[in-house]
Short mmCIF file of C-alpha atoms in Angstrom, two decimals:
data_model
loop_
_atom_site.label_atom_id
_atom_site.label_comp_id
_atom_site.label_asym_id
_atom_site.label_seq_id
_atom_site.Cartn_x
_atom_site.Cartn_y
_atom_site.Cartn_z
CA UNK A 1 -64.00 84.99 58.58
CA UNK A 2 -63.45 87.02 62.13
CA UNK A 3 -63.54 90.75 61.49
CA UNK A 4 -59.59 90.38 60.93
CA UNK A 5 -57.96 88.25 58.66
CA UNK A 6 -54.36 89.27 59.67
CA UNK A 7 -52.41 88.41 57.19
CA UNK A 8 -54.66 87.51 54.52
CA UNK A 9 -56.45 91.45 54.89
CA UNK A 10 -54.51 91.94 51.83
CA UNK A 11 -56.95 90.17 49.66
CA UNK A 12 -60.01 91.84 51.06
CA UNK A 13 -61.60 92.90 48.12
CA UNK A 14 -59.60 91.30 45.31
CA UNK A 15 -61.81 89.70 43.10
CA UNK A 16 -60.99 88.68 39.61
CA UNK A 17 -62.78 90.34 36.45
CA UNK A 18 -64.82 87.80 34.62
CA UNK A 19 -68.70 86.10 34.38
CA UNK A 20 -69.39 82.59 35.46
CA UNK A 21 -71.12 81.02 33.02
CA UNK A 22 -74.28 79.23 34.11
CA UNK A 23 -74.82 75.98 35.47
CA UNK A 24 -76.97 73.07 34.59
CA UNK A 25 -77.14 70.00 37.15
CA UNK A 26 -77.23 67.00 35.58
CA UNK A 27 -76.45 63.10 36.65
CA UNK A 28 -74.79 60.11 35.70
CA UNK A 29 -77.30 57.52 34.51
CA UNK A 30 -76.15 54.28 36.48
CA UNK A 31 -76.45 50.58 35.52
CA UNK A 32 -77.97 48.01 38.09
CA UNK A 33 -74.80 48.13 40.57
CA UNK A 34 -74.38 45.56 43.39
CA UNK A 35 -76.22 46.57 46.59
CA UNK A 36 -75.85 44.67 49.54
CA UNK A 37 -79.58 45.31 51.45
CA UNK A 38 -78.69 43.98 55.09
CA UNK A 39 -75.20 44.71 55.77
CA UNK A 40 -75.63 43.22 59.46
CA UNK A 41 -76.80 40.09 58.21
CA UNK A 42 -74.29 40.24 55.46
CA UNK A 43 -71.00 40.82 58.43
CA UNK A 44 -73.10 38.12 60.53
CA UNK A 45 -72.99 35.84 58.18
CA UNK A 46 -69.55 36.19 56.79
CA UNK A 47 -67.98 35.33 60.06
CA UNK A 48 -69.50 32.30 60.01
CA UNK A 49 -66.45 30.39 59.55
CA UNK A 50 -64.13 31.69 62.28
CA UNK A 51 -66.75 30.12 64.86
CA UNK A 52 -63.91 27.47 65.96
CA UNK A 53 -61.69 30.34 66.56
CA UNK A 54 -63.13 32.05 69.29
CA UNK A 55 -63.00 30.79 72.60
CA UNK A 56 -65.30 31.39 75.55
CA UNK A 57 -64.39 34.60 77.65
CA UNK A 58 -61.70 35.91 75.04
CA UNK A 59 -61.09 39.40 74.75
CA UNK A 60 -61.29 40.44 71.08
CA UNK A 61 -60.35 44.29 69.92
CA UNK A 62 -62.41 44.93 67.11
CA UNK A 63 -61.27 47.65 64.71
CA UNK A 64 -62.94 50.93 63.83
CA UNK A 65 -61.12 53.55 61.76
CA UNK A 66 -61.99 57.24 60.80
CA UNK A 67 -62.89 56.83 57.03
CA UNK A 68 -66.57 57.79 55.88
CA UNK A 69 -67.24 54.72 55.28
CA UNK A 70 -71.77 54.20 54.91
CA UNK A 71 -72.01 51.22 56.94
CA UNK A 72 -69.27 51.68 59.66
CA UNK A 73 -71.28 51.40 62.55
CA UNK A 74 -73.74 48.76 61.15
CA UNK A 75 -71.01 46.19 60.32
CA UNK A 76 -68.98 47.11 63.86
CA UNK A 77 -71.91 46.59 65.51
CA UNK A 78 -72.58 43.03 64.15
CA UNK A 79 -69.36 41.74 64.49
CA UNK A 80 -69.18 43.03 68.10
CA UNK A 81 -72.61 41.45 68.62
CA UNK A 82 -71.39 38.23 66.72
CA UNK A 83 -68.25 37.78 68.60
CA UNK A 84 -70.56 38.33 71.98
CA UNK A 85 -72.93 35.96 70.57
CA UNK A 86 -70.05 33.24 69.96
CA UNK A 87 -69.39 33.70 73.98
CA UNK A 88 -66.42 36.10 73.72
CA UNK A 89 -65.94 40.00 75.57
CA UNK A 90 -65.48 42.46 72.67
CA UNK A 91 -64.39 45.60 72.25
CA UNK A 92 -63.62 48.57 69.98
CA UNK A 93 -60.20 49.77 69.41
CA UNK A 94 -59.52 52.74 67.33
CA UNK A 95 -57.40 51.92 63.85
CA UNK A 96 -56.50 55.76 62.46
CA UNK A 97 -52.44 55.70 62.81
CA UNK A 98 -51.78 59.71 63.60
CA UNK A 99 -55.47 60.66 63.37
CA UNK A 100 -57.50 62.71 66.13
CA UNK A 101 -54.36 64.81 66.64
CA UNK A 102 -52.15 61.90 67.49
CA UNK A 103 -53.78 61.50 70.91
CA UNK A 104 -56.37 58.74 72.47
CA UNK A 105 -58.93 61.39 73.02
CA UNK A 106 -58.74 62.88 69.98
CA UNK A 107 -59.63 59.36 68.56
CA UNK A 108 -61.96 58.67 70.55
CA UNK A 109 -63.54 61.98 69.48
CA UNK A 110 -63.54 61.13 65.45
CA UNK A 111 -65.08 57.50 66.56
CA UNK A 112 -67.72 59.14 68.64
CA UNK A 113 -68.11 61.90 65.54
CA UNK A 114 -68.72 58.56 63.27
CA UNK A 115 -71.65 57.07 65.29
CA UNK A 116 -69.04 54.92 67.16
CA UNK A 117 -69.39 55.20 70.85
CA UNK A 118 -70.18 52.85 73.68
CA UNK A 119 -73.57 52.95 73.30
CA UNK A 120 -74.17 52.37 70.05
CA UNK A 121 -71.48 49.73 69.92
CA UNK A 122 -73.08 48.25 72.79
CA UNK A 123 -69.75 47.18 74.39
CA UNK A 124 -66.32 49.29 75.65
CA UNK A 125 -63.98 51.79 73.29
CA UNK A 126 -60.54 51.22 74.00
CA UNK A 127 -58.01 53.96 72.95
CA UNK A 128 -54.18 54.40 73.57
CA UNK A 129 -51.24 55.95 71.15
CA UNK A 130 -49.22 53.67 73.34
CA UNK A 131 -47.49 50.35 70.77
CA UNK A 132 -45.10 47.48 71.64
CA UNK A 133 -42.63 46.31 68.66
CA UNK A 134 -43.32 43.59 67.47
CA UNK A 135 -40.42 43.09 64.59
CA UNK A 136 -38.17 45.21 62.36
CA UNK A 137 -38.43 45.11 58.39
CA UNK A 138 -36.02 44.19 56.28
CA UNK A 139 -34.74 47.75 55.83
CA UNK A 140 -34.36 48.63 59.75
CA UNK A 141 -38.17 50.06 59.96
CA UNK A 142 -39.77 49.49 63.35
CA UNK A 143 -43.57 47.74 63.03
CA UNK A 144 -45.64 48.89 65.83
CA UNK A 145 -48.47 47.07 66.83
CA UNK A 146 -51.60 48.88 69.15
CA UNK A 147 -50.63 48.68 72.78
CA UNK A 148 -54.65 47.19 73.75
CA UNK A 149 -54.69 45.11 70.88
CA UNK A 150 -51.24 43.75 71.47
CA UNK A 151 -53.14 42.20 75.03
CA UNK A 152 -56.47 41.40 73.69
CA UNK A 153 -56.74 37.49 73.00
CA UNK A 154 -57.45 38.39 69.74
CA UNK A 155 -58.00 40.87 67.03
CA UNK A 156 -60.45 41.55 64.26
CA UNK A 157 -60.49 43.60 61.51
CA UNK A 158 -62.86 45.99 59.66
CA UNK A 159 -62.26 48.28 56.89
CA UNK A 160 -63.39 49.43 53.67
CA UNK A 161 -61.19 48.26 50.52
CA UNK A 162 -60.66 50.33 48.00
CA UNK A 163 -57.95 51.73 45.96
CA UNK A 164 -55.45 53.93 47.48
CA UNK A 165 -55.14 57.31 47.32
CA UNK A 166 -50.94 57.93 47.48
CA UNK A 167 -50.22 54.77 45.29
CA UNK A 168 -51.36 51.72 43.21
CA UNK A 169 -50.27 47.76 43.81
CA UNK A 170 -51.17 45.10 44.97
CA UNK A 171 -52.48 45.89 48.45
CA UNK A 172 -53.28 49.16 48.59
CA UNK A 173 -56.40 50.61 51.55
CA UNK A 174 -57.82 48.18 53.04
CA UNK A 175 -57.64 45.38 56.00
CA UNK A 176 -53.67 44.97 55.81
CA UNK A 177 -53.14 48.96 55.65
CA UNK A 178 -55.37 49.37 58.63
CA UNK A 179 -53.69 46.59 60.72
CA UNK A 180 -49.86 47.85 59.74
CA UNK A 181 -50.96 51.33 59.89
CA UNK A 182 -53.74 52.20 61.54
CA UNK A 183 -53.35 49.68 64.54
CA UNK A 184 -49.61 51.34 64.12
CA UNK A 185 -50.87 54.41 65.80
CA UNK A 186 -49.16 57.58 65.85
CA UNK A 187 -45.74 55.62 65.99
CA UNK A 188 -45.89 53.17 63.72
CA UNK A 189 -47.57 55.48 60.85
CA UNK A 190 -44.80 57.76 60.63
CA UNK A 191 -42.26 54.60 60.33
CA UNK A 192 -43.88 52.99 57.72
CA UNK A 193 -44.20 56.35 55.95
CA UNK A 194 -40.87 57.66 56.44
CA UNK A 195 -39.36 55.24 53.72
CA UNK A 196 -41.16 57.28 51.13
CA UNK A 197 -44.41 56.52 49.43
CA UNK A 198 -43.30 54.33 46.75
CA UNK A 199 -42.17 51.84 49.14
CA UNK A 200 -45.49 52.03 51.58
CA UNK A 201 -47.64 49.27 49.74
CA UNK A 202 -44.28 46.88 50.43
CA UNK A 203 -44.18 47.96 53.74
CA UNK A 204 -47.54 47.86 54.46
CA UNK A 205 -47.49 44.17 53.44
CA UNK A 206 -44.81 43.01 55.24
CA UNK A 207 -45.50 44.83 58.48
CA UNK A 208 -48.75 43.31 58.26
CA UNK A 209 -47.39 40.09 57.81
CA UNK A 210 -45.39 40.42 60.63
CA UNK A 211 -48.01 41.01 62.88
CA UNK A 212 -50.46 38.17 61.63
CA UNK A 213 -47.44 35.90 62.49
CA UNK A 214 -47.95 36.96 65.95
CA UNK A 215 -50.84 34.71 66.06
CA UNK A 216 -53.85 37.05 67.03
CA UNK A 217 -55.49 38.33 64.41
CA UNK A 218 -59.04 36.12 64.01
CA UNK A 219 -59.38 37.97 60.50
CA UNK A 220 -61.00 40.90 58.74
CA UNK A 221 -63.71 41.72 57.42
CA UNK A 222 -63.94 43.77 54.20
CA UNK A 223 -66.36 46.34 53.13
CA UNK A 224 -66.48 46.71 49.54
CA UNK A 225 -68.73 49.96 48.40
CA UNK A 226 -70.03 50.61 44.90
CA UNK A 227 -70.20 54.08 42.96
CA UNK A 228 -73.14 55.28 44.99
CA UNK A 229 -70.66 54.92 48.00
CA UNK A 230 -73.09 52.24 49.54
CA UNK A 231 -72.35 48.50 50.58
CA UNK A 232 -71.88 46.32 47.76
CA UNK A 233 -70.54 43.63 49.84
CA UNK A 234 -68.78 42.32 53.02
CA UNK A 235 -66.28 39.57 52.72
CA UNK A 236 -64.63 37.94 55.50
CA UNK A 237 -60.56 37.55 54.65
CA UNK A 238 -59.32 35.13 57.11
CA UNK A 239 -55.60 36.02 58.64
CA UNK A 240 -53.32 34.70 56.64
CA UNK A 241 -54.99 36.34 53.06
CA UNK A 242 -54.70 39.56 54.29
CA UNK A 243 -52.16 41.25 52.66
CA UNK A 244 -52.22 38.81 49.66
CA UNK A 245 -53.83 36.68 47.13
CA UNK A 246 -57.27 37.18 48.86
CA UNK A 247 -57.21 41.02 49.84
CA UNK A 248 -56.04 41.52 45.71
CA UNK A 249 -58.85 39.92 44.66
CA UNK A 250 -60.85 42.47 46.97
CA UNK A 251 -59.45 45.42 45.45
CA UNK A 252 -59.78 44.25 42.02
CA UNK A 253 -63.28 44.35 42.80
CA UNK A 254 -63.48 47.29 44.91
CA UNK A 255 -61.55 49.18 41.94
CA UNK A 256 -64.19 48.35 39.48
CA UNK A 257 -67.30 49.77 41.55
CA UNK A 258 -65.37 53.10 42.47
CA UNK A 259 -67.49 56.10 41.24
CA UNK A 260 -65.25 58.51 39.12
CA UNK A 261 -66.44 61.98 37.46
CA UNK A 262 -67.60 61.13 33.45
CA UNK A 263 -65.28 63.98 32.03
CA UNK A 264 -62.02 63.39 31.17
CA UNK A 265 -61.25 66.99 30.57
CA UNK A 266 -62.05 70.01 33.03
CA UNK A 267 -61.06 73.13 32.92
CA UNK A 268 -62.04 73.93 36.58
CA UNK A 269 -63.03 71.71 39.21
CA UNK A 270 -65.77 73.03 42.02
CA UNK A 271 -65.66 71.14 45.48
CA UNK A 272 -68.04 72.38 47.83
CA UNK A 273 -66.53 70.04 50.50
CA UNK A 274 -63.75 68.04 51.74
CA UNK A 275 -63.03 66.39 54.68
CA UNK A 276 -61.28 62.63 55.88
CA UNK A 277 -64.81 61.67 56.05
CA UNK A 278 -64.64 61.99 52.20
CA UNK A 279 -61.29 60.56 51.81
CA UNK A 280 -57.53 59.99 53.69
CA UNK A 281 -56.73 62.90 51.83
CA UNK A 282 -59.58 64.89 52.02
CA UNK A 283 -60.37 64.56 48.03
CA UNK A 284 -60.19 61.54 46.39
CA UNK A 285 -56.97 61.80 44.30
CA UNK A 286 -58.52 58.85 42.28
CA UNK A 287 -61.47 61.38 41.30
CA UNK A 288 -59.35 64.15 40.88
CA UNK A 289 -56.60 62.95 38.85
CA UNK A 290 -54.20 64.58 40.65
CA UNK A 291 -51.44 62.57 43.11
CA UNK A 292 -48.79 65.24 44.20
CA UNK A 293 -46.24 62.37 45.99
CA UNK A 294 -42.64 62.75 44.77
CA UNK A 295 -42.15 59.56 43.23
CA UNK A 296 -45.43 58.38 42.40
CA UNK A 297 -46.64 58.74 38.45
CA UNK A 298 -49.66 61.08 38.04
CA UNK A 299 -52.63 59.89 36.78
CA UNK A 300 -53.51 59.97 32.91
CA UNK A 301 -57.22 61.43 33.87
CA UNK A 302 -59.01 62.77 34.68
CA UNK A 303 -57.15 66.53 33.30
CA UNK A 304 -58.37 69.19 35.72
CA UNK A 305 -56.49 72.55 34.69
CA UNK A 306 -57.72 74.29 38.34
CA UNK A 307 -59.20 72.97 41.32
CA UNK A 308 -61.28 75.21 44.06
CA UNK A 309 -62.72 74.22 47.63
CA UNK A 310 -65.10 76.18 49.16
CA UNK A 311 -65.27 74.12 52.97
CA UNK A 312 -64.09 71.58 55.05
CA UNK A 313 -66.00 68.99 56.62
CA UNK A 314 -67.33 69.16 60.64
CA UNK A 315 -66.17 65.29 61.05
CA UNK A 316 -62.79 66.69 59.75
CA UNK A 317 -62.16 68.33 63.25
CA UNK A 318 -60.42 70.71 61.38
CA UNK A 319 -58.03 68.08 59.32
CA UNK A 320 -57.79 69.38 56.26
CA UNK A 321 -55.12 67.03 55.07
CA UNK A 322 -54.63 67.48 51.59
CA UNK A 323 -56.19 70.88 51.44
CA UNK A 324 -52.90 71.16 49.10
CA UNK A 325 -54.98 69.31 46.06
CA UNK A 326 -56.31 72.36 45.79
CA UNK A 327 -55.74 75.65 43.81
CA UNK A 328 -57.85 78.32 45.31
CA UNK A 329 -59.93 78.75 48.71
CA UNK A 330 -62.29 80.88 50.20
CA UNK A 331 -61.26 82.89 53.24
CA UNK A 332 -63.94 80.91 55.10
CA UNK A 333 -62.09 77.64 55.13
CA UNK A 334 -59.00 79.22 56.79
CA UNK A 335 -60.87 79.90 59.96
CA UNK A 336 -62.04 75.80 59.82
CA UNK A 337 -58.44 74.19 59.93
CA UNK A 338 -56.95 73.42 62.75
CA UNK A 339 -53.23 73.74 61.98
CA UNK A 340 -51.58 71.02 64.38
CA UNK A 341 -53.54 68.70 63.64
CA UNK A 342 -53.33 69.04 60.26
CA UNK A 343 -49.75 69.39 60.11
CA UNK A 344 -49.32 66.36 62.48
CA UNK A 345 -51.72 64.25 59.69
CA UNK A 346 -49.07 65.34 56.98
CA UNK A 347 -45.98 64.99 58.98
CA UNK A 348 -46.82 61.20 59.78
CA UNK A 349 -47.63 61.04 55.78
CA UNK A 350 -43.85 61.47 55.06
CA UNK A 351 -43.84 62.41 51.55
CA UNK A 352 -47.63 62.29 51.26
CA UNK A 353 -47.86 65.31 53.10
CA UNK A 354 -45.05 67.69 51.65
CA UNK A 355 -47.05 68.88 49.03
CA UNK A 356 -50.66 68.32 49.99
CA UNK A 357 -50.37 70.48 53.14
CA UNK A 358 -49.63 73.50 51.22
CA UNK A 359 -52.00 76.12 51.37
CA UNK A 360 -53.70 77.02 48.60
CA UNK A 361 -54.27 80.98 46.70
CA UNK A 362 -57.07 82.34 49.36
CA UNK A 363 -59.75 84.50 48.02
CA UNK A 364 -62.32 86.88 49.70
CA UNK A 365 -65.42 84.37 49.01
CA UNK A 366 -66.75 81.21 46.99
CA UNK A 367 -67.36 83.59 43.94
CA UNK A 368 -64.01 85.01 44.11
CA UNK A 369 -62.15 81.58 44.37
CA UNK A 370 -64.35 80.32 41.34
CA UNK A 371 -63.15 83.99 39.06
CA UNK A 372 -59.72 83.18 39.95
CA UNK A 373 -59.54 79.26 38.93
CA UNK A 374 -61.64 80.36 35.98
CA UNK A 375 -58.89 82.94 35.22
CA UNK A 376 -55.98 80.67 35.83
CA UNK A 377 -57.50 77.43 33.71
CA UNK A 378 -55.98 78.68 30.67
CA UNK A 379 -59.47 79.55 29.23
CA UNK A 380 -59.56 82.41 26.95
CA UNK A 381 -62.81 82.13 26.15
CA UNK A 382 -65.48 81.93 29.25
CA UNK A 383 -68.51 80.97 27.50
CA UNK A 384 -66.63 77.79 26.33
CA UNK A 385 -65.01 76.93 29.89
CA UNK A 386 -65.18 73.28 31.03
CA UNK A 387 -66.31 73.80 34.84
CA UNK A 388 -67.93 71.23 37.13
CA UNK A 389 -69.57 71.36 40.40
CA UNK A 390 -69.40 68.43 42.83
CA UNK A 391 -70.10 68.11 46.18
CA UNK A 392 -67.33 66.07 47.31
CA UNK A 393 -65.71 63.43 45.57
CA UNK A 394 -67.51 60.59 47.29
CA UNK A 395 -69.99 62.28 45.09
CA UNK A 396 -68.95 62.41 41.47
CA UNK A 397 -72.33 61.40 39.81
CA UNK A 398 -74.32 64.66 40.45
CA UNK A 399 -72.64 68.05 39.05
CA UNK A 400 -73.49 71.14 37.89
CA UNK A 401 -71.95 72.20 34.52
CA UNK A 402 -71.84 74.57 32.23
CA UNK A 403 -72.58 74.95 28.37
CA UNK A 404 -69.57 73.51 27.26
CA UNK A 405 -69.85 70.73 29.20
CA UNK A 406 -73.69 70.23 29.04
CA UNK A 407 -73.53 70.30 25.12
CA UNK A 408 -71.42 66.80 25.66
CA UNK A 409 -74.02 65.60 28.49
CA UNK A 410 -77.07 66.20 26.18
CA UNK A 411 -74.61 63.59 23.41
CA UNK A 412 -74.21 61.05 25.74
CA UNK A 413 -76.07 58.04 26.58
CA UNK A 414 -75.24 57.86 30.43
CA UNK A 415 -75.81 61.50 31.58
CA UNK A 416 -78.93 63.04 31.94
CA UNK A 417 -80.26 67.02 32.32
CA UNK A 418 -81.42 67.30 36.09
CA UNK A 419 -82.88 70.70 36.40
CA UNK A 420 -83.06 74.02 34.78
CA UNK A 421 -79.96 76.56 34.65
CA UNK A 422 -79.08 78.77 37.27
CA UNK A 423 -75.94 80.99 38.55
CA UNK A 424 -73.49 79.29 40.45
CA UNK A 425 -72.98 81.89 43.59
CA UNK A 426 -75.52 84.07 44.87
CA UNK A 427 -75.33 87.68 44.93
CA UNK A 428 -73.89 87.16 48.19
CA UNK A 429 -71.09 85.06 46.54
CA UNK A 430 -72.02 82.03 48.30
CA UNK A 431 -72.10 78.77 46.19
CA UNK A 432 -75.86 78.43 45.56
CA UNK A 433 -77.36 75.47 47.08
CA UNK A 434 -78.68 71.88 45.44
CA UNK A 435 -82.12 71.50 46.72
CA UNK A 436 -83.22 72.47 43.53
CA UNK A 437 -82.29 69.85 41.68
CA UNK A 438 -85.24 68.02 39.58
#
């Protein structure tokens, strides 16, 4: 933090009474999971059958969104070098609805903070907030379509699938989401989202819908990742199964590779990061169990009595939608959010952003934050408290624990002991660091 921390000067100093219990790393012992080895060849050769599509000179937008997804840039690039290859003019047009501040430079900054640029895209980045209209849903809701795309001779999309992280259906994030939503920009995000989250899969379908029926989108191509976060596949989903039967299937997939923490039970939660590189909501609400949307059911586990975050992300730009998810902070993180951008992220989230953009209790340092959700976890007893360390929730297989929780690892047939037991902060109170994990 600066020298003054306005404000927050009144917690200078405050620091819980308590001892952290020691902390063990272990990891999750995984079975042979699907691992796609050449994800260029793999989006090369999935677009094999929209060959008869393309035409000669067309101009094709290509998608790119601002999810950390692993192999962004190496499936972008081959379908941009595919569709060049099959005698068309590509291009990249950003997909991230209100992200990047609402503004084209903004998303052209997150692209370019992802590896996606001109250069190593090898062809132009096209970015407007500007949309046309292209229909009304049943209920009155304007769809917006991308004011580039809308002129391009066609469109192609490429996002990750996966299970969403505001509510559960059919569709849910993936290749329609990112067409109805992210190719919505600023505009057509908050329309979709003003109806209320347990309506958005619905509208995300039949917005999408509506814009397929236009006639230009070639198809999409879906990146499916497995628990280590890394390609498991890429599937081409040609126009008119995005949306339904085919993009289902996807997720039903996509759903069963997802990486998810191997307690049920915590008593405290440790996140040393978060970030929309990590998720749309900056923590996976799938990993943490914890949904916060009026209307939406919460999750039956994992059961996480206190959550603390110790930074946010530098591909965040200073995002730190869903900071909410949260119980306690560091004073640090205050000084990495930037506040209109943030607020803008959960303004266009409707009711996804009410309660996620709270801020959480702020304490002097990591040690601090980690005393207070130790003290508010409803643990009498520290030396029995059920506290995990993750980095971020695109990393749930690695953690730190402590006794409690390491007696159960040491039972089980999937977790392993990692290294040798060691505080958690420093006598700095800094988190300690993981390089010393065996």
């Amino acid at each position: 933090m600066s020298t003054s921390w306005g404000p927050f000067e009144a917690i200078r100093g405050l620091r819980p009474d308590g001892v952290i219990p020691q902390v063990t790393p272990i990891r999750r012992l995984l079975p042979d999971v699907p691992t796609e080895q050449d994800p260029y060849a793999a989006a090369q050769a999935a677009l094999a059958p929209l060959a008869s599509a393309v035409r000669p000179g067309a101009r094709i937008a290509v998608t790119a969104g601002s999810r950390g997804i692993h192999d962004l840039v190496v499936v972008v690039r081959a379908a941009v070098d595919w569709l060049r290859d099959a005698g068309a003019e590509p291009f990249v047009v950003p997909a991230m609805g209100s992200h990047g501040g609402a503004t084209a430079d903004g998303q052209r900054e997150m692209l370019a903070g992802l590896g996606v640029t001109p250069e190593s895209m090898g062809c132009p980045i096209e970015a407007t907030m500007e949309t046309v209209v292209v229909g009304t849903l049943d209920d009155g809701t304007p769809v917006h379509h991308d004011a580039v795309a809308a002129k391009a001779d066609g469109v192609l999309l490429v996002n990750r699938v996966k299970p969403h992280t505001d509510f559960h259906g059919p569709v849910e994030s993936g290749l329609a989401k990112i067409l109805a939503i992210g190719l919505g920009n600023h505009a057509g995000a908050a329309a979709l989202h003003a109806g209320g989250i347990p309506s958005l899969g619905g509208a995300i379908e039949a917005a999408a819908r509506m814009v397929i029926a236009q006639g230009k989108i070639l198809g999409g191509l879906a990146i499916l990742e497995n628990m280590l976060e890394r390609t498991a596949s890429v599937e081409l989903v040609v126009a008119d199964g995005i949306g339904g039967a085919a993009e289902t299937a996807l997720l039903q997939r996509a759903g069963s590779l997802m990486g998810r923490l191997p307690f049920d039970e915590l008593d405290v939660l440790v996140v040393d990061e978060m970030g929309k590189d990590k998720s749309g909501t900056g923590m996976d609400t799938n990993v943490l169990g914890r949904c916060w949307v009026h209307g939406i059911p919460e999750f039956d586990s994992p059961s996480i009595a206190a959550i603390s975050v110790h930074s946010l992300s530098e591909a965040s730009h200073g995002n730190a939608s869903g900071l909410g998810l949260a119980d306690v902070i560091p004073a640090r993180l205050l000084e990495q959010i930037d506040l209109r951008t943030s607020y803008v992220n959960a303004l266009t989230s409707g009711a996804g952003g009410a309660r996620r953009s709270r801020l959480p209790m702020v304490l002097q340092d990591d040690e601090a934050a980690v005393l207070a959700a130790v003290t508010m976890s409803g643990r009498r007893d520290w030396s029995s408290v059920r506290l995990a360390r993750i980095r971020d929730t695109l990393s749930p297989n690695e953690l730190m624990v402590t006794p409690a929780l390491l007696t159960e690892a040491a039972e089980r047939f999937d977790l392993e002991i990692a290294g040798t037991a060691r505080h958690l902060t420093d006598p700095s109170g800094c988190l300690t660091g993981w390089q010393e994990l065996g």
